[in-house]
Amino acid sequence: LEGGVGLAVAARCRLWKHVIQKGDTVMDATCGNGNDTLAMTNMVKDEQSKGCVYGMDIQEDAIKNTSSLLDVSLNPIERKCVKLFPICHSRMAEVLPKHSSVRLVAFNLGYLPGGNKTIITKSDTTKLALKAAKELLVPGGVISIVAYVGHPGGREEYETVQSFCLGITHRKLGVEPDSDVKQTFSTCPYWKTVKAWFTAETCSVKR
Ligand code: SAM
């Protein structure tokens, strides 16, 4: 989605806004350059500073990029809402305080845009992370997943994600894409994927 990153984030945000409330705890399982982490922080931050975002990425560079973006975009109180960890997302349960649960876990799979394209999310750890995410969700919480098939291993990972989704209780959010999203993506080859974000591929798990 090169060149369309801002809009792609905007599209995901529209879905997340249906689920996230001020003061919630949420997770970004793949921080990358921090765009999703920032968007989530803006949704959970509240006056009582209860909202909290746990972010993780396997690459130190990604954690640094995310941290820099947050530093310039948030005030010091808001910045404290976000805790970043340079770990594999299969270990996400370790970073959350005991007995806590989260409203949203977001996965934006693949490689770090502008970084090393050989360091990518992999089917086996993605599967473990998805299982971990399911255990951490509050009832009615959402796992949001964006998977890409264009890079080596991407198709296999996409199929892993699909079979995970088929194995859990989920509902369609049924959110219509904004007209600007429709207009921008309708002629691009990713349109089907973008449209899917708004329907089946965001899963709400009931425990
Ligand atoms: N959400 C990001 C943003 O808004 O900029 C983009 C994420 S990027 C498409 C995918 C990220 O997943 C990369 O930064 C990569 O380092 C990270 N990643 C790869 N394997 C991982 C793993 N096992 N655990 C956590 N992050 C991983």
PDB file of C-alpha atoms and ligand atoms in Angstrom:
ATOM      1  CA  LEU A   1       0.000   0.000   0.000  1.00  0.00           C
ATOM      2  CA  GLU A   2       2.887   2.309  -0.687  1.00  0.00           C
ATOM      3  CA  GLY A   3       1.739   5.913  -0.934  1.00  0.00           C
ATOM      4  CA  GLY A   4      -1.545   5.014   0.662  1.00  0.00           C
ATOM      5  CA  VAL A   5      -0.398   4.348   4.195  1.00  0.00           C
ATOM      6  CA  GLY A   6      -2.142   7.362   5.746  1.00  0.00           C
ATOM      7  CA  LEU A   7      -5.406   6.450   4.139  1.00  0.00           C
ATOM      8  CA  ALA A   8      -5.016   2.774   5.007  1.00  0.00           C
ATOM      9  CA  VAL A   9      -4.585   3.716   8.656  1.00  0.00           C
ATOM     10  CA  ALA A  10      -7.629   5.955   8.356  1.00  0.00           C
ATOM     11  CA  ALA A  11      -9.634   3.019   7.053  1.00  0.00           C
ATOM     12  CA  ARG A  12      -8.617   0.792   9.971  1.00  0.00           C
ATOM     13  CA  CYS A  13      -9.325   3.608  12.421  1.00  0.00           C
ATOM     14  CA  ARG A  14     -12.899   3.733  11.283  1.00  0.00           C
ATOM     15  CA  LEU A  15     -13.305   0.108  12.269  1.00  0.00           C
ATOM     16  CA  TRP A  16     -11.497   0.510  15.562  1.00  0.00           C
ATOM     17  CA  LYS A  17     -13.665   3.479  16.517  1.00  0.00           C
ATOM     18  CA  HIS A  18     -16.621   1.102  16.572  1.00  0.00           C
ATOM     19  CA  VAL A  19     -14.959  -0.867  19.334  1.00  0.00           C
ATOM     20  CA  ILE A  20     -12.502   1.263  21.311  1.00  0.00           C
ATOM     21  CA  GLN A  21     -13.657   3.536  24.104  1.00  0.00           C
ATOM     22  CA  LYS A  22     -11.762   6.222  26.000  1.00  0.00           C
ATOM     23  CA  GLY A  23      -9.862   4.657  28.901  1.00  0.00           C
ATOM     24  CA  ASP A  24      -9.541   1.242  27.231  1.00  0.00           C
ATOM     25  CA  THR A  25      -6.459  -0.938  27.176  1.00  0.00           C
ATOM     26  CA  VAL A  26      -5.434  -2.009  23.657  1.00  0.00           C
ATOM     27  CA  MET A  27      -2.460  -3.655  21.970  1.00  0.00           C
ATOM     28  CA  ASP A  28      -0.473  -3.051  18.817  1.00  0.00           C
ATOM     29  CA  ALA A  29       1.151  -6.420  18.055  1.00  0.00           C
ATOM     30  CA  THR A  30       3.303  -5.007  15.229  1.00  0.00           C
ATOM     31  CA  CYS A  31       4.333  -1.401  15.951  1.00  0.00           C
ATOM     32  CA  GLY A  32       6.501  -0.877  12.847  1.00  0.00           C
ATOM     33  CA  ASN A  33       6.750   2.874  12.296  1.00  0.00           C
ATOM     34  CA  GLY A  34       4.115   3.626  14.926  1.00  0.00           C
ATOM     35  CA  ASN A  35       1.237   4.872  12.774  1.00  0.00           C
ATOM     36  CA  ASP A  36      -1.231   2.365  14.203  1.00  0.00           C
ATOM     37  CA  THR A  37       0.093   2.806  17.749  1.00  0.00           C
ATOM     38  CA  LEU A  38      -0.451   6.560  17.501  1.00  0.00           C
ATOM     39  CA  ALA A  39      -3.948   6.170  16.080  1.00  0.00           C
ATOM     40  CA  MET A  40      -4.898   3.797  18.920  1.00  0.00           C
ATOM     41  CA  THR A  41      -3.429   6.099  21.559  1.00  0.00           C
ATOM     42  CA  ASN A  42      -5.537   8.968  20.277  1.00  0.00           C
ATOM     43  CA  MET A  43      -8.615   6.754  20.687  1.00  0.00           C
ATOM     44  CA  VAL A  44      -7.966   5.517  24.242  1.00  0.00           C
ATOM     45  CA  LYS A  45      -6.423   8.596  25.866  1.00  0.00           C
ATOM     46  CA  ASP A  46      -8.717  10.234  28.380  1.00  0.00           C
ATOM     47  CA  GLU A  47      -8.579  12.886  31.050  1.00  0.00           C
ATOM     48  CA  GLN A  48      -8.035  10.397  33.870  1.00  0.00           C
ATOM     49  CA  SER A  49      -5.083   8.856  31.988  1.00  0.00           C
ATOM     50  CA  LYS A  50      -6.646   5.413  32.296  1.00  0.00           C
ATOM     51  CA  GLY A  51      -6.297   4.513  28.613  1.00  0.00           C
ATOM     52  CA  CYS A  52      -3.282   2.367  27.858  1.00  0.00           C
ATOM     53  CA  VAL A  53      -1.575   1.027  24.724  1.00  0.00           C
ATOM     54  CA  TYR A  54       0.865  -1.886  24.808  1.00  0.00           C
ATOM     55  CA  GLY A  55       2.987  -2.000  21.657  1.00  0.00           C
ATOM     56  CA  MET A  56       5.540  -4.545  20.533  1.00  0.00           C
ATOM     57  CA  ASP A  57       7.799  -5.285  17.611  1.00  0.00           C
ATOM     58  CA  ILE A  58      10.596  -7.773  17.123  1.00  0.00           C
ATOM     59  CA  GLN A  59      12.895  -5.057  15.681  1.00  0.00           C
ATOM     60  CA  GLU A  60      14.612  -2.467  17.877  1.00  0.00           C
ATOM     61  CA  ASP A  61      14.506  -0.058  14.898  1.00  0.00           C
ATOM     62  CA  ALA A  62      10.733  -0.298  14.766  1.00  0.00           C
ATOM     63  CA  ILE A  63      10.456   0.394  18.491  1.00  0.00           C
ATOM     64  CA  LYS A  64      12.709   3.446  18.040  1.00  0.00           C
ATOM     65  CA  ASN A  65      10.654   4.700  15.063  1.00  0.00           C
ATOM     66  CA  THR A  66       7.429   4.264  17.012  1.00  0.00           C
ATOM     67  CA  SER A  67       8.860   5.959  20.073  1.00  0.00           C
ATOM     68  CA  SER A  68      10.045   8.948  17.998  1.00  0.00           C
ATOM     69  CA  LEU A  69       6.651   9.337  16.328  1.00  0.00           C
ATOM     70  CA  LEU A  70       4.876   9.236  19.692  1.00  0.00           C
ATOM     71  CA  ASP A  71       7.342  11.706  21.219  1.00  0.00           C
ATOM     72  CA  VAL A  72       6.617  14.339  18.567  1.00  0.00           C
ATOM     73  CA  SER A  73       2.872  13.675  18.330  1.00  0.00           C
ATOM     74  CA  LEU A  74       1.753  13.396  21.946  1.00  0.00           C
ATOM     75  CA  ASN A  75       2.114  15.524  25.048  1.00  0.00           C
ATOM     76  CA  PRO A  76       4.130  13.986  27.931  1.00  0.00           C
ATOM     77  CA  ILE A  77       1.026  12.801  29.803  1.00  0.00           C
ATOM     78  CA  GLU A  78      -0.413  11.137  26.700  1.00  0.00           C
ATOM     79  CA  ARG A  79       2.993   9.625  25.870  1.00  0.00           C
ATOM     80  CA  LYS A  80       2.964   7.856  29.240  1.00  0.00           C
ATOM     81  CA  CYS A  81      -0.122   5.902  28.085  1.00  0.00           C
ATOM     82  CA  VAL A  82       2.044   3.878  25.710  1.00  0.00           C
ATOM     83  CA  LYS A  83       4.403   1.096  26.730  1.00  0.00           C
ATOM     84  CA  LEU A  84       6.671  -0.352  24.055  1.00  0.00           C
ATOM     85  CA  PHE A  85       8.434  -3.732  24.098  1.00  0.00           C
ATOM     86  CA  PRO A  86      11.075  -5.129  21.700  1.00  0.00           C
ATOM     87  CA  ILE A  87       9.680  -8.659  21.768  1.00  0.00           C
ATOM     88  CA  CYS A  88       7.896 -11.211  19.590  1.00  0.00           C
ATOM     89  CA  HIS A  89       4.138 -10.795  19.729  1.00  0.00           C
ATOM     90  CA  SER A  90       3.741 -14.464  20.678  1.00  0.00           C
ATOM     91  CA  ARG A  91       4.886 -13.243  24.132  1.00  0.00           C
ATOM     92  CA  MET A  92       2.245 -10.511  24.425  1.00  0.00           C
ATOM     93  CA  ALA A  93       0.713 -11.951  27.593  1.00  0.00           C
ATOM     94  CA  GLU A  94       3.989 -11.276  29.436  1.00  0.00           C
ATOM     95  CA  VAL A  95       3.733  -7.494  29.062  1.00  0.00           C
ATOM     96  CA  LEU A  96       0.182  -7.127  30.327  1.00  0.00           C
ATOM     97  CA  PRO A  97      -0.350  -6.767  34.097  1.00  0.00           C
ATOM     98  CA  LYS A  98      -1.929  -9.877  35.668  1.00  0.00           C
ATOM     99  CA  HIS A  99      -5.723 -10.150  35.349  1.00  0.00           C
ATOM    100  CA  SER A 100      -5.835  -7.348  32.751  1.00  0.00           C
ATOM    101  CA  SER A 101      -7.620  -7.714  29.445  1.00  0.00           C
ATOM    102  CA  VAL A 102      -7.718  -5.694  26.262  1.00  0.00           C
ATOM    103  CA  ARG A 103     -10.452  -4.381  23.974  1.00  0.00           C
ATOM    104  CA  LEU A 104      -8.446  -4.559  20.747  1.00  0.00           C
ATOM    105  CA  VAL A 105      -5.343  -6.330  19.502  1.00  0.00           C
ATOM    106  CA  ALA A 106      -4.166  -5.060  16.105  1.00  0.00           C
ATOM    107  CA  PHE A 107      -1.879  -6.967  13.765  1.00  0.00           C
ATOM    108  CA  ASN A 108      -0.442  -5.307  10.668  1.00  0.00           C
ATOM    109  CA  LEU A 109       1.619  -8.199   9.333  1.00  0.00           C
ATOM    110  CA  GLY A 110       4.588  -8.264   6.957  1.00  0.00           C
ATOM    111  CA  TYR A 111       7.788  -6.205   6.948  1.00  0.00           C
ATOM    112  CA  LEU A 112       8.735  -2.787   8.294  1.00  0.00           C
ATOM    113  CA  PRO A 113       8.005  -0.176   5.590  1.00  0.00           C
ATOM    114  CA  GLY A 114      11.307   1.526   4.760  1.00  0.00           C
ATOM    115  CA  GLY A 115      13.212  -1.174   6.684  1.00  0.00           C
ATOM    116  CA  ASN A 116      14.705  -4.614   6.084  1.00  0.00           C
ATOM    117  CA  LYS A 117      12.209  -6.477   3.897  1.00  0.00           C
ATOM    118  CA  THR A 118      13.570  -9.875   4.910  1.00  0.00           C
ATOM    119  CA  ILE A 119      12.457  -9.429   8.528  1.00  0.00           C
ATOM    120  CA  ILE A 120       8.810 -10.356   8.330  1.00  0.00           C
ATOM    121  CA  THR A 121       6.079 -11.787  10.489  1.00  0.00           C
ATOM    122  CA  LYS A 122       5.961 -15.573  10.156  1.00  0.00           C
ATOM    123  CA  SER A 123       3.061 -18.033  10.159  1.00  0.00           C
ATOM    124  CA  ASP A 124       4.149 -20.031  13.207  1.00  0.00           C
ATOM    125  CA  THR A 125       4.655 -17.056  15.547  1.00  0.00           C
ATOM    126  CA  THR A 126       1.659 -15.211  14.092  1.00  0.00           C
ATOM    127  CA  LYS A 127      -0.479 -18.244  14.949  1.00  0.00           C
ATOM    128  CA  LEU A 128       0.830 -18.290  18.529  1.00  0.00           C
ATOM    129  CA  ALA A 129       0.249 -14.548  18.832  1.00  0.00           C
ATOM    130  CA  LEU A 130      -3.322 -14.809  17.546  1.00  0.00           C
ATOM    131  CA  LYS A 131      -4.064 -17.512  20.122  1.00  0.00           C
ATOM    132  CA  ALA A 132      -2.522 -15.346  22.855  1.00  0.00           C
ATOM    133  CA  ALA A 133      -4.577 -12.350  21.691  1.00  0.00           C
ATOM    134  CA  LYS A 134      -7.792 -14.346  21.883  1.00  0.00           C
ATOM    135  CA  GLU A 135      -7.092 -15.202  25.518  1.00  0.00           C
ATOM    136  CA  LEU A 136      -6.451 -11.556  26.435  1.00  0.00           C
ATOM    137  CA  LEU A 137      -9.590 -10.033  24.922  1.00  0.00           C
ATOM    138  CA  VAL A 138     -12.535  -8.735  26.923  1.00  0.00           C
ATOM    139  CA  PRO A 139     -15.867 -10.245  25.789  1.00  0.00           C
ATOM    140  CA  GLY A 140     -16.835  -8.487  22.569  1.00  0.00           C
ATOM    141  CA  GLY A 141     -13.249  -7.374  21.969  1.00  0.00           C
ATOM    142  CA  VAL A 142     -11.721  -7.359  18.521  1.00  0.00           C
ATOM    143  CA  ILE A 143      -8.651  -8.770  16.833  1.00  0.00           C
ATOM    144  CA  SER A 144      -7.875  -6.628  13.788  1.00  0.00           C
ATOM    145  CA  ILE A 145      -5.611  -8.251  11.208  1.00  0.00           C
ATOM    146  CA  VAL A 146      -4.100  -6.885   8.002  1.00  0.00           C
ATOM    147  CA  ALA A 147      -2.209  -9.550   6.046  1.00  0.00           C
ATOM    148  CA  TYR A 148      -0.322  -9.076   2.781  1.00  0.00           C
ATOM    149  CA  VAL A 149       0.220 -11.780   0.180  1.00  0.00           C
ATOM    150  CA  GLY A 150       2.754 -10.048  -2.081  1.00  0.00           C
ATOM    151  CA  HIS A 151       5.978 -11.023  -0.281  1.00  0.00           C
ATOM    152  CA  PRO A 152       7.530 -14.493   0.192  1.00  0.00           C
ATOM    153  CA  GLY A 153       5.654 -16.336   2.954  1.00  0.00           C
ATOM    154  CA  GLY A 154       2.782 -13.828   2.833  1.00  0.00           C
ATOM    155  CA  ARG A 155       0.283 -16.184   1.219  1.00  0.00           C
ATOM    156  CA  GLU A 156       1.030 -18.956   3.731  1.00  0.00           C
ATOM    157  CA  GLU A 157       0.634 -16.508   6.603  1.00  0.00           C
ATOM    158  CA  TYR A 158      -2.639 -15.222   5.156  1.00  0.00           C
ATOM    159  CA  GLU A 159      -3.954 -18.805   5.076  1.00  0.00           C
ATOM    160  CA  THR A 160      -2.891 -19.313   8.696  1.00  0.00           C
ATOM    161  CA  VAL A 161      -4.821 -16.174   9.624  1.00  0.00           C
ATOM    162  CA  GLN A 162      -7.857 -17.357   7.684  1.00  0.00           C
ATOM    163  CA  SER A 163      -7.961 -20.734   9.400  1.00  0.00           C
ATOM    164  CA  PHE A 164      -7.589 -19.044  12.806  1.00  0.00           C
ATOM    165  CA  CYS A 165     -10.549 -16.797  11.969  1.00  0.00           C
ATOM    166  CA  LEU A 166     -12.667 -19.747  10.876  1.00  0.00           C
ATOM    167  CA  GLY A 167     -11.979 -21.472  14.198  1.00  0.00           C
ATOM    168  CA  ILE A 168     -13.386 -18.740  16.431  1.00  0.00           C
ATOM    169  CA  THR A 169     -16.747 -17.118  16.948  1.00  0.00           C
ATOM    170  CA  HIS A 170     -16.857 -13.936  14.953  1.00  0.00           C
ATOM    171  CA  ARG A 171     -19.292 -11.431  13.601  1.00  0.00           C
ATOM    172  CA  LYS A 172     -19.184  -9.110  10.672  1.00  0.00           C
ATOM    173  CA  LEU A 173     -18.877  -5.494  11.696  1.00  0.00           C
ATOM    174  CA  GLY A 174     -20.773  -4.454   8.595  1.00  0.00           C
ATOM    175  CA  VAL A 175     -19.201  -1.005   8.474  1.00  0.00           C
ATOM    176  CA  GLU A 176     -19.394   0.736   5.119  1.00  0.00           C
ATOM    177  CA  PRO A 177     -16.086   2.250   3.943  1.00  0.00           C
ATOM    178  CA  ASP A 178     -16.022   6.080   3.808  1.00  0.00           C
ATOM    179  CA  SER A 179     -16.631   7.497   0.338  1.00  0.00           C
ATOM    180  CA  ASP A 180     -13.065   8.879   0.135  1.00  0.00           C
ATOM    181  CA  VAL A 181     -11.686   5.419   0.973  1.00  0.00           C
ATOM    182  CA  LYS A 182     -13.961   3.876  -1.670  1.00  0.00           C
ATOM    183  CA  GLN A 183     -12.930   6.436  -4.259  1.00  0.00           C
ATOM    184  CA  THR A 184      -9.210   6.062  -3.653  1.00  0.00           C
ATOM    185  CA  PHE A 185      -9.073   2.298  -3.476  1.00  0.00           C
ATOM    186  CA  SER A 186     -11.772   1.228  -5.925  1.00  0.00           C
ATOM    187  CA  THR A 187      -9.405   1.334  -8.899  1.00  0.00           C
ATOM    188  CA  CYS A 188      -6.368  -0.158  -7.132  1.00  0.00           C
ATOM    189  CA  PRO A 189      -5.576  -3.873  -6.938  1.00  0.00           C
ATOM    190  CA  TYR A 190      -5.892  -3.818  -3.141  1.00  0.00           C
ATOM    191  CA  TRP A 191      -9.530  -2.761  -3.164  1.00  0.00           C
ATOM    192  CA  LYS A 192     -10.805  -6.243  -2.314  1.00  0.00           C
ATOM    193  CA  THR A 193      -8.499  -6.403   0.694  1.00  0.00           C
ATOM    194  CA  VAL A 194      -9.501  -2.966   1.898  1.00  0.00           C
ATOM    195  CA  LYS A 195     -13.172  -3.809   1.537  1.00  0.00           C
ATOM    196  CA  ALA A 196     -12.613  -7.002   3.509  1.00  0.00           C
ATOM    197  CA  TRP A 197     -11.371  -4.959   6.486  1.00  0.00           C
ATOM    198  CA  PHE A 198     -14.845  -3.594   6.767  1.00  0.00           C
ATOM    199  CA  THR A 199     -16.587  -6.942   6.720  1.00  0.00           C
ATOM    200  CA  ALA A 200     -15.321 -10.409   7.542  1.00  0.00           C
ATOM    201  CA  GLU A 201     -11.698 -10.087   8.513  1.00  0.00           C
ATOM    202  CA  THR A 202     -12.117  -8.282  11.769  1.00  0.00           C
ATOM    203  CA  CYS A 203     -13.128 -10.884  14.279  1.00  0.00           C
ATOM    204  CA  SER A 204     -14.973 -10.313  17.488  1.00  0.00           C
ATOM    205  CA  VAL A 205     -14.331 -13.112  19.942  1.00  0.00           C
ATOM    206  CA  LYS A 206     -16.797 -14.084  22.656  1.00  0.00           C
ATOM    207  CA  ARG A 207     -15.268 -15.950  25.559  1.00  0.00           C
TER     208      ARG A 207
HETATM  209  N1  SAM B   1       1.713  -1.089  12.277  1.00  0.00           N
HETATM  210  C1  SAM B   1       2.907  -0.578  11.677  1.00  0.00           C
HETATM  211  C2  SAM B   1       2.777   0.893  11.380  1.00  0.00           C
HETATM  212  O1  SAM B   1       1.708   1.499  11.653  1.00  0.00           O
HETATM  213  O2  SAM B   1       3.759   1.479  10.901  1.00  0.00           O
HETATM  214  C3  SAM B   1       3.391  -1.389  10.494  1.00  0.00           C
HETATM  215  C4  SAM B   1       3.765  -2.796  10.829  1.00  0.00           C
HETATM  216  S1  SAM B   1       4.794  -3.580   9.654  1.00  0.00           S
HETATM  217  C5  SAM B   1       3.714  -3.907   8.311  1.00  0.00           C
HETATM  218  C6  SAM B   1       5.061  -5.168  10.366  1.00  0.00           C
HETATM  219  C7  SAM B   1       5.968  -5.156  11.572  1.00  0.00           C
HETATM  220  O3  SAM B   1       5.916  -6.439  12.201  1.00  0.00           O
HETATM  221  C8  SAM B   1       7.441  -4.901  11.247  1.00  0.00           C
HETATM  222  O4  SAM B   1       7.887  -3.739  11.879  1.00  0.00           O
HETATM  223  C9  SAM B   1       8.153  -6.140  11.809  1.00  0.00           C
HETATM  224  O5  SAM B   1       9.392  -5.866  12.414  1.00  0.00           O
HETATM  225  C10 SAM B   1       7.155  -6.631  12.827  1.00  0.00           C
HETATM  226  N2  SAM B   1       7.339  -8.039  13.220  1.00  0.00           N
HETATM  227  C11 SAM B   1       7.842  -9.057  12.493  1.00  0.00           C
HETATM  228  N3  SAM B   1       7.810 -10.204  13.200  1.00  0.00           N
HETATM  229  C12 SAM B   1       7.310  -9.895  14.415  1.00  0.00           C
HETATM  230  C13 SAM B   1       7.042 -10.634  15.601  1.00  0.00           C
HETATM  231  N4  SAM B   1       7.271 -11.948  15.652  1.00  0.00           N
HETATM  232  N5  SAM B   1       6.551  -9.993  16.677  1.00  0.00           N
HETATM  233  C14 SAM B   1       6.289  -8.651  16.627  1.00  0.00           C
HETATM  234  N6  SAM B   1       6.515  -7.888  15.534  1.00  0.00           N
HETATM  235  C15 SAM B   1       7.010  -8.509  14.443  1.00  0.00           C
END
